[in-house]
């Protein structure tokens, strides 16, 4: 009886562990089950390959960058950098209307491209707000992965960037020691 309880407890713990949300930069999400995770400095990605029909799909969340000033400029820049430069695709033929959620503007678009002499699809979703932007790029060679991509994006929670609160010293301390500069909260560490 104890063995059965241990096995059931382990299965429940494993199911909870694998379904837990993860965070990368400004995005919190639930990773797709059974997909391989890859982590780099500028992105975290998930991929799957079906060896039976040689289909594949990749989803990557890219690290945030300073905004270019509007969702249109951010999407255009991200499309150029992540899709045209990488996959030699053209301008997106399908664009969704801009949506707004909690101070973030969201624009999505897609187009086909050739990868390893076969047709593939690139779908970019760009989030712009709080003077920053980031994107999720999904690429696949089979439309059967569209629902996986949509389900992944549906789990997404957008985190607002940390706002710096600066305090500037305006008077000289009594012990004549003075640290000059701005002090505030930051979400990055510089190691020089």
Short mmCIF file of C-alpha atoms in Angstrom, two decimals:
data_model
loop_
_atom_site.label_atom_id
_atom_site.label_comp_id
_atom_site.label_asym_id
_atom_site.label_seq_id
_atom_site.Cartn_x
_atom_site.Cartn_y
_atom_site.Cartn_z
CA UNK A 1 0.00 0.00 0.00
CA UNK A 2 2.84 2.39 0.88
CA UNK A 3 4.42 1.74 -2.53
CA UNK A 4 1.21 2.70 -4.33
CA UNK A 5 0.94 5.93 -2.33
CA UNK A 6 4.58 6.76 -3.10
CA UNK A 7 4.06 6.11 -6.82
CA UNK A 8 0.88 8.21 -6.93
CA UNK A 9 2.61 11.02 -5.00
CA UNK A 10 5.56 10.93 -7.40
CA UNK A 11 3.26 11.05 -10.47
CA UNK A 12 1.32 14.01 -9.06
CA UNK A 13 4.55 15.83 -8.17
CA UNK A 14 5.98 15.16 -11.65
CA UNK A 15 2.79 16.40 -13.34
CA UNK A 16 2.83 19.60 -11.28
CA UNK A 17 6.54 20.15 -11.93
CA UNK A 18 6.21 19.77 -15.70
CA UNK A 19 3.16 22.03 -15.90
CA UNK A 20 4.69 24.84 -13.87
CA UNK A 21 5.01 28.26 -15.37
CA UNK A 22 8.45 29.55 -16.25
CA UNK A 23 9.75 33.08 -16.69
CA UNK A 24 12.18 34.49 -19.21
CA UNK A 25 12.85 38.23 -19.14
CA UNK A 26 9.38 39.87 -19.30
CA UNK A 27 7.34 36.77 -20.14
CA UNK A 28 5.87 34.14 -17.84
CA UNK A 29 4.47 31.11 -19.67
CA UNK A 30 3.77 27.39 -19.56
CA UNK A 31 6.21 25.51 -21.81
CA UNK A 32 4.82 23.03 -24.33
CA UNK A 33 4.85 19.47 -22.99
CA UNK A 34 7.36 17.13 -24.56
CA UNK A 35 9.30 19.85 -26.39
CA UNK A 36 13.05 20.29 -26.05
CA UNK A 37 14.17 23.45 -24.26
CA UNK A 38 17.16 25.51 -25.42
CA UNK A 39 18.48 28.53 -23.51
CA UNK A 40 20.73 31.27 -24.90
CA UNK A 41 21.64 34.77 -23.72
CA UNK A 42 19.14 36.45 -26.06
CA UNK A 43 16.34 33.87 -26.14
CA UNK A 44 14.77 30.76 -24.71
CA UNK A 45 13.32 28.33 -27.21
CA UNK A 46 11.34 25.14 -27.46
CA UNK A 47 11.41 22.71 -30.37
CA UNK A 48 9.86 19.46 -31.46
CA UNK A 49 10.63 17.15 -34.37
CA UNK A 50 8.32 14.40 -35.60
CA UNK A 51 10.63 11.84 -37.23
CA UNK A 52 7.73 9.96 -38.85
CA UNK A 53 6.59 12.81 -41.09
CA UNK A 54 9.75 14.97 -40.72
CA UNK A 55 7.69 17.89 -39.42
CA UNK A 56 9.11 20.35 -36.92
CA UNK A 57 8.26 23.46 -34.96
CA UNK A 58 10.26 25.98 -32.94
CA UNK A 59 9.01 28.68 -30.58
CA UNK A 60 11.42 31.27 -29.15
CA UNK A 61 10.94 34.13 -26.72
CA UNK A 62 13.50 36.86 -27.36
CA UNK A 63 14.92 39.13 -24.68
CA UNK A 64 13.49 42.63 -24.45
CA UNK A 65 15.06 45.61 -26.18
CA UNK A 66 14.43 49.35 -26.00
CA UNK A 67 11.35 50.30 -28.01
CA UNK A 68 11.74 52.13 -31.31
CA UNK A 69 8.80 54.33 -30.26
CA UNK A 70 5.72 52.51 -31.57
CA UNK A 71 4.38 49.00 -32.06
CA UNK A 72 4.62 49.43 -35.83
CA UNK A 73 8.33 50.36 -35.70
CA UNK A 74 9.05 47.64 -33.13
CA UNK A 75 7.30 44.94 -35.18
CA UNK A 76 9.02 46.04 -38.39
CA UNK A 77 12.44 46.03 -36.70
CA UNK A 78 11.88 42.64 -35.05
CA UNK A 79 10.60 41.14 -38.34
CA UNK A 80 13.72 42.40 -40.13
CA UNK A 81 16.10 41.10 -37.46
CA UNK A 82 14.44 37.77 -36.59
CA UNK A 83 12.77 36.69 -39.83
CA UNK A 84 14.20 38.43 -42.89
CA UNK A 85 17.84 38.35 -41.78
CA UNK A 86 17.64 34.81 -40.39
CA UNK A 87 15.35 33.04 -42.86
CA UNK A 88 15.50 35.31 -45.94
CA UNK A 89 11.73 35.74 -45.77
CA UNK A 90 9.90 38.73 -47.22
CA UNK A 91 7.67 41.29 -45.55
CA UNK A 92 4.77 39.63 -43.70
CA UNK A 93 1.80 38.95 -45.96
CA UNK A 94 -0.58 38.46 -43.04
CA UNK A 95 -0.81 41.04 -40.27
CA UNK A 96 -3.23 41.11 -37.35
CA UNK A 97 -4.73 44.30 -36.01
CA UNK A 98 -2.85 45.76 -33.05
CA UNK A 99 -4.29 44.75 -29.69
CA UNK A 100 -3.70 46.34 -26.28
CA UNK A 101 -3.46 44.56 -22.92
CA UNK A 102 -2.32 46.13 -19.62
CA UNK A 103 -0.25 48.87 -21.28
CA UNK A 104 1.27 46.51 -23.87
CA UNK A 105 0.50 46.83 -27.59
CA UNK A 106 0.63 43.53 -29.45
CA UNK A 107 1.07 42.98 -33.17
CA UNK A 108 1.37 39.64 -34.97
CA UNK A 109 2.19 38.72 -38.53
CA UNK A 110 3.41 35.84 -40.60
CA UNK A 111 4.64 34.64 -43.95
CA UNK A 112 6.07 31.58 -45.61
CA UNK A 113 9.73 31.00 -46.43
CA UNK A 114 11.92 28.20 -47.77
CA UNK A 115 13.97 26.19 -45.27
CA UNK A 116 16.10 23.23 -46.44
CA UNK A 117 14.35 23.42 -49.82
CA UNK A 118 10.92 22.98 -48.23
CA UNK A 119 8.09 25.38 -47.36
CA UNK A 120 7.97 26.70 -43.83
CA UNK A 121 6.02 29.36 -41.94
CA UNK A 122 7.27 32.18 -39.68
CA UNK A 123 4.88 33.81 -37.21
CA UNK A 124 6.08 36.77 -35.16
CA UNK A 125 4.26 38.32 -32.21
CA UNK A 126 5.76 41.58 -30.90
CA UNK A 127 4.88 43.20 -27.59
CA UNK A 128 5.59 46.93 -27.15
CA UNK A 129 5.09 48.99 -24.02
CA UNK A 130 6.82 50.71 -21.11
CA UNK A 131 9.56 51.94 -23.52
CA UNK A 132 10.56 48.36 -24.29
CA UNK A 133 9.65 45.56 -26.69
CA UNK A 134 10.12 41.84 -27.05
CA UNK A 135 8.97 39.18 -29.48
CA UNK A 136 7.98 35.56 -29.78
CA UNK A 137 8.92 33.87 -33.05
CA UNK A 138 7.36 30.58 -34.09
CA UNK A 139 8.57 28.69 -37.15
CA UNK A 140 7.29 25.37 -38.46
CA UNK A 141 7.01 23.31 -41.61
CA UNK A 142 3.55 21.90 -40.94
CA UNK A 143 0.31 23.67 -40.09
CA UNK A 144 -0.54 21.01 -37.50
CA UNK A 145 1.62 22.97 -35.03
CA UNK A 146 -0.48 26.16 -35.28
CA UNK A 147 -2.67 25.09 -32.34
CA UNK A 148 0.47 24.34 -30.23
CA UNK A 149 1.75 27.84 -30.99
CA UNK A 150 -1.61 29.42 -30.14
CA UNK A 151 -1.83 27.42 -26.90
CA UNK A 152 1.68 28.52 -25.91
CA UNK A 153 0.88 32.20 -26.52
CA UNK A 154 -2.40 31.81 -24.61
CA UNK A 155 -0.42 30.87 -21.46
CA UNK A 156 1.67 34.04 -21.70
CA UNK A 157 1.62 36.58 -18.87
CA UNK A 158 3.33 39.90 -19.55
CA UNK A 159 5.47 41.34 -16.78
CA UNK A 160 6.00 45.09 -16.58
CA UNK A 161 9.65 46.15 -16.57
CA UNK A 162 11.00 47.37 -13.24
CA UNK A 163 10.84 51.15 -13.08
CA UNK A 164 13.88 52.88 -11.66
CA UNK A 165 13.23 55.06 -8.67
CA UNK A 166 16.13 57.45 -8.39
CA UNK A 167 17.20 59.22 -5.26
CA UNK A 168 19.75 62.00 -5.73
CA UNK A 169 21.83 63.26 -2.80
CA UNK A 170 21.40 67.05 -2.66
CA UNK A 171 23.15 67.94 0.60
CA UNK A 172 26.57 67.12 1.94
CA UNK A 173 26.54 64.48 4.72
CA UNK A 174 27.95 65.51 8.10
CA UNK A 175 30.86 63.07 8.02
CA UNK A 176 32.12 64.51 4.70
CA UNK A 177 31.71 61.21 2.89
CA UNK A 178 29.65 61.57 -0.23
CA UNK A 179 28.71 59.00 -2.78
CA UNK A 180 27.92 60.82 -5.98
CA UNK A 181 25.40 59.42 -8.44
CA UNK A 182 21.93 58.02 -8.68
CA UNK A 183 20.63 55.17 -6.59
CA UNK A 184 17.62 53.11 -7.42
CA UNK A 185 16.16 49.74 -8.18
CA UNK A 186 17.50 47.80 -11.12
CA UNK A 187 16.82 44.40 -12.63
CA UNK A 188 20.32 43.97 -14.03
CA UNK A 189 23.79 43.49 -12.68
CA UNK A 190 26.89 44.85 -14.33
CA UNK A 191 30.09 42.93 -13.83
CA UNK A 192 32.95 45.07 -15.09
#
